[in-house]
PDB file of C-alpha atoms in Angstrom:
ATOM      1  CA  LEU A  17      86.389  81.753 104.263  1.00 69.00           C
ATOM      2  CA  ILE A  18      90.100  81.960 103.758  1.00 77.00           C
ATOM      3  CA  TYR A  19      91.998  79.955 106.275  1.00 80.00           C
ATOM      4  CA  PRO A  20      94.416  79.705 108.178  1.00 84.00           C
ATOM      5  CA  ILE A  21      94.531  83.396 109.397  1.00 86.00           C
ATOM      6  CA  PRO A  22      96.820  85.023 111.814  1.00 85.00           C
ATOM      7  CA  ALA A  23      96.388  84.978 115.622  1.00 91.00           C
ATOM      8  CA  PHE A  24      97.780  88.362 117.016  1.00 95.00           C
ATOM      9  CA  MET A  25      97.200  90.524 120.054  1.00 97.00           C
ATOM     10  CA  VAL A  26      96.850  94.231 119.204  1.00 98.00           C
ATOM     11  CA  SER A  27      97.817  96.683 121.856  1.00 98.00           C
ATOM     12  CA  CYS A  28      96.521 100.105 122.136  1.00 98.00           C
ATOM     13  CA  GLY A  29      96.056 103.175 124.253  1.00 97.00           C
ATOM     14  CA  ASP A  30      97.936 106.467 124.931  1.00 95.00           C
ATOM     15  CA  LYS A  31      97.601 106.325 128.608  1.00 95.00           C
ATOM     16  CA  GLU A  32      98.495 103.495 131.252  1.00 94.00           C
ATOM     17  CA  GLU A  33      95.092 103.566 132.476  1.00 95.00           C
ATOM     18  CA  GLU A  34      93.589 102.953 129.189  1.00 96.00           C
ATOM     19  CA  PHE A  35      96.248 100.546 127.817  1.00 98.00           C
ATOM     20  CA  ASN A  36      94.227  97.595 126.198  1.00 98.00           C
ATOM     21  CA  ILE A  37      94.729  94.364 124.252  1.00 98.00           C
ATOM     22  CA  ILE A  38      92.400  93.173 121.537  1.00 97.00           C
ATOM     23  CA  SER A  39      92.723  89.792 119.785  1.00 96.00           C
ATOM     24  CA  ILE A  40      92.786  90.105 116.148  1.00 94.00           C
ATOM     25  CA  ALA A  41      92.468  87.500 113.314  1.00 90.00           C
ATOM     26  CA  TRP A  42      91.690  89.836 110.375  1.00 92.00           C
ATOM     27  CA  THR A  43      94.878  91.552 109.601  1.00 93.00           C
ATOM     28  CA  GLY A  44      97.510  91.339 107.045  1.00 93.00           C
ATOM     29  CA  THR A  45     100.433  93.074 105.070  1.00 94.00           C
ATOM     30  CA  ILE A  46      98.966  95.513 102.192  1.00 96.00           C
ATOM     31  CA  CYS A  47     102.091  97.230 100.975  1.00 95.00           C
ATOM     32  CA  SER A  48     105.808  96.906 101.081  1.00 94.00           C
ATOM     33  CA  THR A  49     106.949 100.232 100.239  1.00 96.00           C
ATOM     34  CA  PRO A  50     106.253 102.032 102.145  1.00 96.00           C
ATOM     35  CA  PRO A  51     105.631  99.096 104.598  1.00 97.00           C
ATOM     36  CA  MET A  52     101.645  98.918 105.465  1.00 98.00           C
ATOM     37  CA  CYS A  53      99.371  96.299 107.136  1.00 97.00           C
ATOM     38  CA  TYR A  54      95.701  96.302 108.330  1.00 98.00           C
ATOM     39  CA  ILE A  55      93.676  95.183 111.191  1.00 98.00           C
ATOM     40  CA  SER A  56      89.825  94.923 111.047  1.00 97.00           C
ATOM     41  CA  ILE A  57      87.622  95.692 114.057  1.00 97.00           C
ATOM     42  CA  ARG A  58      83.961  95.678 114.902  1.00 97.00           C
ATOM     43  CA  PRO A  59      82.842  99.083 115.723  1.00 97.00           C
ATOM     44  CA  GLU A  60      81.223  97.816 119.197  1.00 96.00           C
ATOM     45  CA  ARG A  61      84.680  96.649 120.443  1.00 96.00           C
ATOM     46  CA  HIS A  62      86.485  98.591 123.341  1.00 97.00           C
ATOM     47  CA  SER A  63      89.592  99.185 121.363  1.00 97.00           C
ATOM     48  CA  TYR A  64      87.910 100.428 118.335  1.00 98.00           C
ATOM     49  CA  GLU A  65      87.576 103.944 119.919  1.00 98.00           C
ATOM     50  CA  ILE A  66      90.766 103.957 121.472  1.00 98.00           C
ATOM     51  CA  ILE A  67      92.644 103.212 117.927  1.00 98.00           C
ATOM     52  CA  LYS A  68      90.390 105.636 116.196  1.00 98.00           C
ATOM     53  CA  ARG A  69      91.268 108.305 118.380  1.00 98.00           C
ATOM     54  CA  THR A  70      94.768 107.793 118.953  1.00 98.00           C
ATOM     55  CA  LYS A  71      95.589 106.307 115.424  1.00 98.00           C
ATOM     56  CA  GLU A  72      97.872 103.996 116.763  1.00 98.00           C
ATOM     57  CA  PHE A  73      98.182 100.355 117.452  1.00 98.00           C
ATOM     58  CA  VAL A  74     100.886  97.678 117.798  1.00 98.00           C
ATOM     59  CA  ILE A  75     100.382  94.162 116.266  1.00 98.00           C
ATOM     60  CA  ASN A  76     102.167  91.644 118.759  1.00 97.00           C
ATOM     61  CA  TYR A  77     102.967  88.169 117.386  1.00 93.00           C
ATOM     62  CA  THR A  78     101.604  85.368 119.732  1.00 93.00           C
ATOM     63  CA  THR A  79     103.302  82.143 120.735  1.00 90.00           C
ATOM     64  CA  GLN A  80     102.374  78.994 122.248  1.00 91.00           C
ATOM     65  CA  ASP A  81     103.372  80.470 125.564  1.00 94.00           C
ATOM     66  CA  LEU A  82     101.143  83.587 124.807  1.00 95.00           C
ATOM     67  CA  VAL A  83      97.987  81.584 123.293  1.00 94.00           C
ATOM     68  CA  PHE A  84      95.842  81.583 126.593  1.00 96.00           C
ATOM     69  CA  ALA A  85      96.394  85.387 127.004  1.00 97.00           C
ATOM     70  CA  MET A  86      95.371  85.946 123.414  1.00 95.00           C
ATOM     71  CA  ASP A  87      92.310  83.818 123.595  1.00 95.00           C
ATOM     72  CA  TRP A  88      91.360  85.474 126.891  1.00 97.00           C
ATOM     73  CA  CYS A  89      91.792  88.858 125.429  1.00 96.00           C
ATOM     74  CA  GLY A  90      89.795  88.150 122.677  1.00 94.00           C
ATOM     75  CA  ARG A  91      86.914  86.796 125.054  1.00 95.00           C
ATOM     76  CA  ASN A  92      86.826  89.378 127.641  1.00 96.00           C
ATOM     77  CA  SER A  93      86.240  93.335 127.074  1.00 95.00           C
ATOM     78  CA  GLY A  94      88.776  95.929 128.296  1.00 95.00           C
ATOM     79  CA  LYS A  95      85.697  97.702 129.656  1.00 95.00           C
ATOM     80  CA  ASP A  96      85.538  95.325 132.399  1.00 96.00           C
ATOM     81  CA  HIS A  97      89.274  94.205 132.640  1.00 96.00           C
ATOM     82  CA  LYS A  98      92.882  95.404 132.736  1.00 97.00           C
ATOM     83  CA  LYS A  99      94.066  93.055 130.397  1.00 97.00           C
ATOM     84  CA  PHE A 100      97.582  93.607 130.757  1.00 98.00           C
ATOM     85  CA  ASN A 101      97.314  93.254 134.586  1.00 97.00           C
ATOM     86  CA  GLU A 102      94.869  90.110 134.625  1.00 97.00           C
ATOM     87  CA  MET A 103      97.085  88.113 132.180  1.00 97.00           C
ATOM     88  CA  ASN A 104     100.662  89.268 133.464  1.00 98.00           C
ATOM     89  CA  LEU A 105     101.867  90.823 130.422  1.00 98.00           C
ATOM     90  CA  THR A 106     104.083  93.717 130.541  1.00 98.00           C
ATOM     91  CA  PRO A 107     103.059  97.008 128.740  1.00 98.00           C
ATOM     92  CA  ALA A 108     106.636  98.065 127.443  1.00 97.00           C
ATOM     93  CA  LYS A 109     107.463 101.339 125.562  1.00 96.00           C
ATOM     94  CA  ALA A 110     107.083 101.460 121.802  1.00 97.00           C
ATOM     95  CA  GLU A 111     110.008 103.268 120.042  1.00 97.00           C
ATOM     96  CA  LYS A 112     107.765 105.272 117.706  1.00 97.00           C
ATOM     97  CA  LEU A 113     104.521 105.138 119.467  1.00 97.00           C
ATOM     98  CA  SER A 114     102.372 106.258 122.674  1.00 96.00           C
ATOM     99  CA  CYS A 115     100.907 102.929 122.863  1.00 97.00           C
ATOM    100  CA  PRO A 116     102.642 100.028 124.535  1.00 98.00           C
ATOM    101  CA  ILE A 117     104.012  96.859 123.026  1.00 98.00           C
ATOM    102  CA  ILE A 118     103.709  93.613 124.831  1.00 98.00           C
ATOM    103  CA  GLU A 119     107.092  92.803 126.229  1.00 97.00           C
ATOM    104  CA  GLU A 120     106.570  89.148 126.127  1.00 97.00           C
ATOM    105  CA  SER A 121     105.865  89.099 122.446  1.00 96.00           C
ATOM    106  CA  PRO A 122     108.828  88.067 120.171  1.00 93.00           C
ATOM    107  CA  VAL A 123     107.823  90.532 117.512  1.00 93.00           C
ATOM    108  CA  ASN A 124     106.174  93.983 117.781  1.00 97.00           C
ATOM    109  CA  ILE A 125     104.725  95.826 114.756  1.00 97.00           C
ATOM    110  CA  GLU A 126     104.417  99.432 115.332  1.00 98.00           C
ATOM    111  CA  CYS A 127     101.572 100.954 113.448  1.00 98.00           C
ATOM    112  CA  LYS A 128     100.222 104.722 112.721  1.00 98.00           C
ATOM    113  CA  VAL A 129      96.533 104.638 111.165  1.00 98.00           C
ATOM    114  CA  THR A 130      96.277 106.498 107.955  1.00 98.00           C
ATOM    115  CA  GLU A 131      92.831 105.562 106.969  1.00 98.00           C
ATOM    116  CA  ILE A 132      89.650 103.951 108.229  1.00 98.00           C
ATOM    117  CA  ILE A 133      87.568 102.174 105.974  1.00 98.00           C
ATOM    118  CA  LYS A 134      83.903 101.203 106.936  1.00 98.00           C
ATOM    119  CA  LEU A 135      82.821  98.080 105.288  1.00 96.00           C
ATOM    120  CA  GLY A 136      80.370  95.944 107.178  1.00 95.00           C
ATOM    121  CA  SER A 137      80.729  94.147 110.455  1.00 96.00           C
ATOM    122  CA  HIS A 138      84.178  95.152 110.553  1.00 97.00           C
ATOM    123  CA  ASP A 139      86.067  98.522 109.848  1.00 98.00           C
ATOM    124  CA  MET A 140      89.569  98.315 108.388  1.00 98.00           C
ATOM    125  CA  PHE A 141      92.201 100.398 109.960  1.00 98.00           C
ATOM    126  CA  ILE A 142      94.818 100.982 107.240  1.00 98.00           C
ATOM    127  CA  ALA A 143      98.252 101.611 108.995  1.00 98.00           C
ATOM    128  CA  GLU A 144     101.873 102.691 107.779  1.00 98.00           C
ATOM    129  CA  VAL A 145     104.501 100.501 109.856  1.00 98.00           C
ATOM    130  CA  LEU A 146     106.638 102.538 111.709  1.00 98.00           C
ATOM    131  CA  ASN A 147     109.042 100.256 113.340  1.00 97.00           C
ATOM    132  CA  ILE A 148     109.169  96.513 114.055  1.00 94.00           C
ATOM    133  CA  GLN A 149     111.088  95.209 117.048  1.00 94.00           C
ATOM    134  CA  VAL A 150     112.028  91.514 116.801  1.00 91.00           C
ATOM    135  CA  ALA A 151     113.672  89.414 119.649  1.00 90.00           C
ATOM    136  CA  GLU A 152     117.104  88.346 118.553  1.00 88.00           C
ATOM    137  CA  ASN A 153     116.257  84.373 118.582  1.00 85.00           C
ATOM    138  CA  TYR A 154     113.410  85.110 115.964  1.00 84.00           C
ATOM    139  CA  LEU A 155     115.813  86.601 113.412  1.00 86.00           C
ATOM    140  CA  ASN A 156     117.723  84.646 110.713  1.00 82.00           C
ATOM    141  CA  PRO A 157     121.201  85.700 111.225  1.00 81.00           C
ATOM    142  CA  LYS A 158     122.088  85.559 107.320  1.00 83.00           C
ATOM    143  CA  SER A 159     119.074  87.243 105.833  1.00 83.00           C
ATOM    144  CA  GLY A 160     117.684  89.307 108.657  1.00 78.00           C
ATOM    145  CA  THR A 161     114.171  87.926 108.202  1.00 80.00           C
ATOM    146  CA  ILE A 162     111.946  86.568 110.867  1.00 79.00           C
ATOM    147  CA  ASN A 163     112.661  82.833 111.730  1.00 76.00           C
ATOM    148  CA  ILE A 164     109.299  80.918 112.227  1.00 72.00           C
ATOM    149  CA  GLN A 165     110.838  77.651 112.465  1.00 70.00           C
ATOM    150  CA  ASN A 166     111.027  76.162 116.296  1.00 65.00           C
ATOM    151  CA  ASN A 167     109.779  79.501 117.623  1.00 72.00           C
ATOM    152  CA  GLU A 168     106.019  78.237 118.235  1.00 82.00           C
ATOM    153  CA  LEU A 169     104.107  80.943 116.426  1.00 84.00           C
ATOM    154  CA  ILE A 170     100.530  80.164 116.120  1.00 87.00           C
ATOM    155  CA  ALA A 171      97.641  80.715 113.354  1.00 87.00           C
ATOM    156  CA  TYR A 172      93.607  80.297 113.597  1.00 89.00           C
ATOM    157  CA  SER A 173      91.614  78.067 111.575  1.00 87.00           C
ATOM    158  CA  GLN A 174      87.789  77.336 112.159  1.00 86.00           C
ATOM    159  CA  GLY A 175      87.923  77.588 115.996  1.00 87.00           C
ATOM    160  CA  ASN A 176      91.491  76.227 116.334  1.00 88.00           C
ATOM    161  CA  TYR A 177      94.831  77.643 117.028  1.00 90.00           C
ATOM    162  CA  LEU A 178      97.430  75.871 115.105  1.00 88.00           C
ATOM    163  CA  GLU A 179     101.512  75.841 115.362  1.00 85.00           C
ATOM    164  CA  LEU A 180     103.369  77.197 112.203  1.00 79.00           C
ATOM    165  CA  GLY A 181     106.873  76.621 111.304  1.00 72.00           C
ATOM    166  CA  LYS A 182     107.637  73.798 108.889  1.00 72.00           C
ATOM    167  CA  ILE A 183     109.252  74.919 105.595  1.00 72.00           C
ATOM    168  CA  ILE A 184     108.101  72.637 102.738  1.00 76.00           C
ATOM    169  CA  GLU A 185     109.966  74.482 100.060  1.00 80.00           C
ATOM    170  CA  GLN A 186     111.583  77.798  99.067  1.00 77.00           C
ATOM    171  CA  SER A 187     109.865  80.540  96.794  1.00 80.00           C
ATOM    172  CA  GLY A 188     110.803  80.113  93.296  1.00 83.00           C
ATOM    173  CA  PHE A 189     111.501  76.247  93.664  1.00 83.00           C
ATOM    174  CA  SER A 190     109.464  75.400  90.758  1.00 81.00           C
ATOM    175  CA  ILE A 191     111.751  77.428  88.116  1.00 83.00           C
ATOM    176  CA  LYS A 192     115.023  76.722  89.762  1.00 77.00           C
ATOM    177  CA  ASN A 193     115.928  73.507  87.984  1.00 67.00           C
ATOM    178  CA  LYS A 194     114.346  74.541  84.683  1.00 65.00           C
ATOM    179  CA  GLN A 195     117.029  77.209  83.927  1.00 57.00           C
TER     180      GLN A 195
END
């Protein structure tokens, strides 16, 4: 398997009574223009039918402060639990979608499903990114990119949660001094 992988909470549902959170590790960027990403979900998961019907979801970054909620949401079903309430998380209004963002998350990526591909154990939901909300302290002021240094973002690898953040070099460094 390819490791480490992201550890995100995905929010879904277009009515407050069905709002749900699913923990996702199978996700990533698939295109920059237009901006697109994917999540892969097992069809037996509660959120699968919600996302399939609404064609919307939000990828919410997970920090060290949110790792307990992220892990718990991945171990418990939305059929049996109101995850926002039980984890003391706030379902806030997305800017472009009917489903909620997780207010406590520093980065919220609002996604509209364009295609569902049946694979095997998981189905891939391909989506266009409609909007990204980023907490101000997560932005690099000069470049406008997301700053992962000192922000306690996490990844997942072989049953463990890992802290991200240390930059070891910038892209293109291998050819900078050769010119």
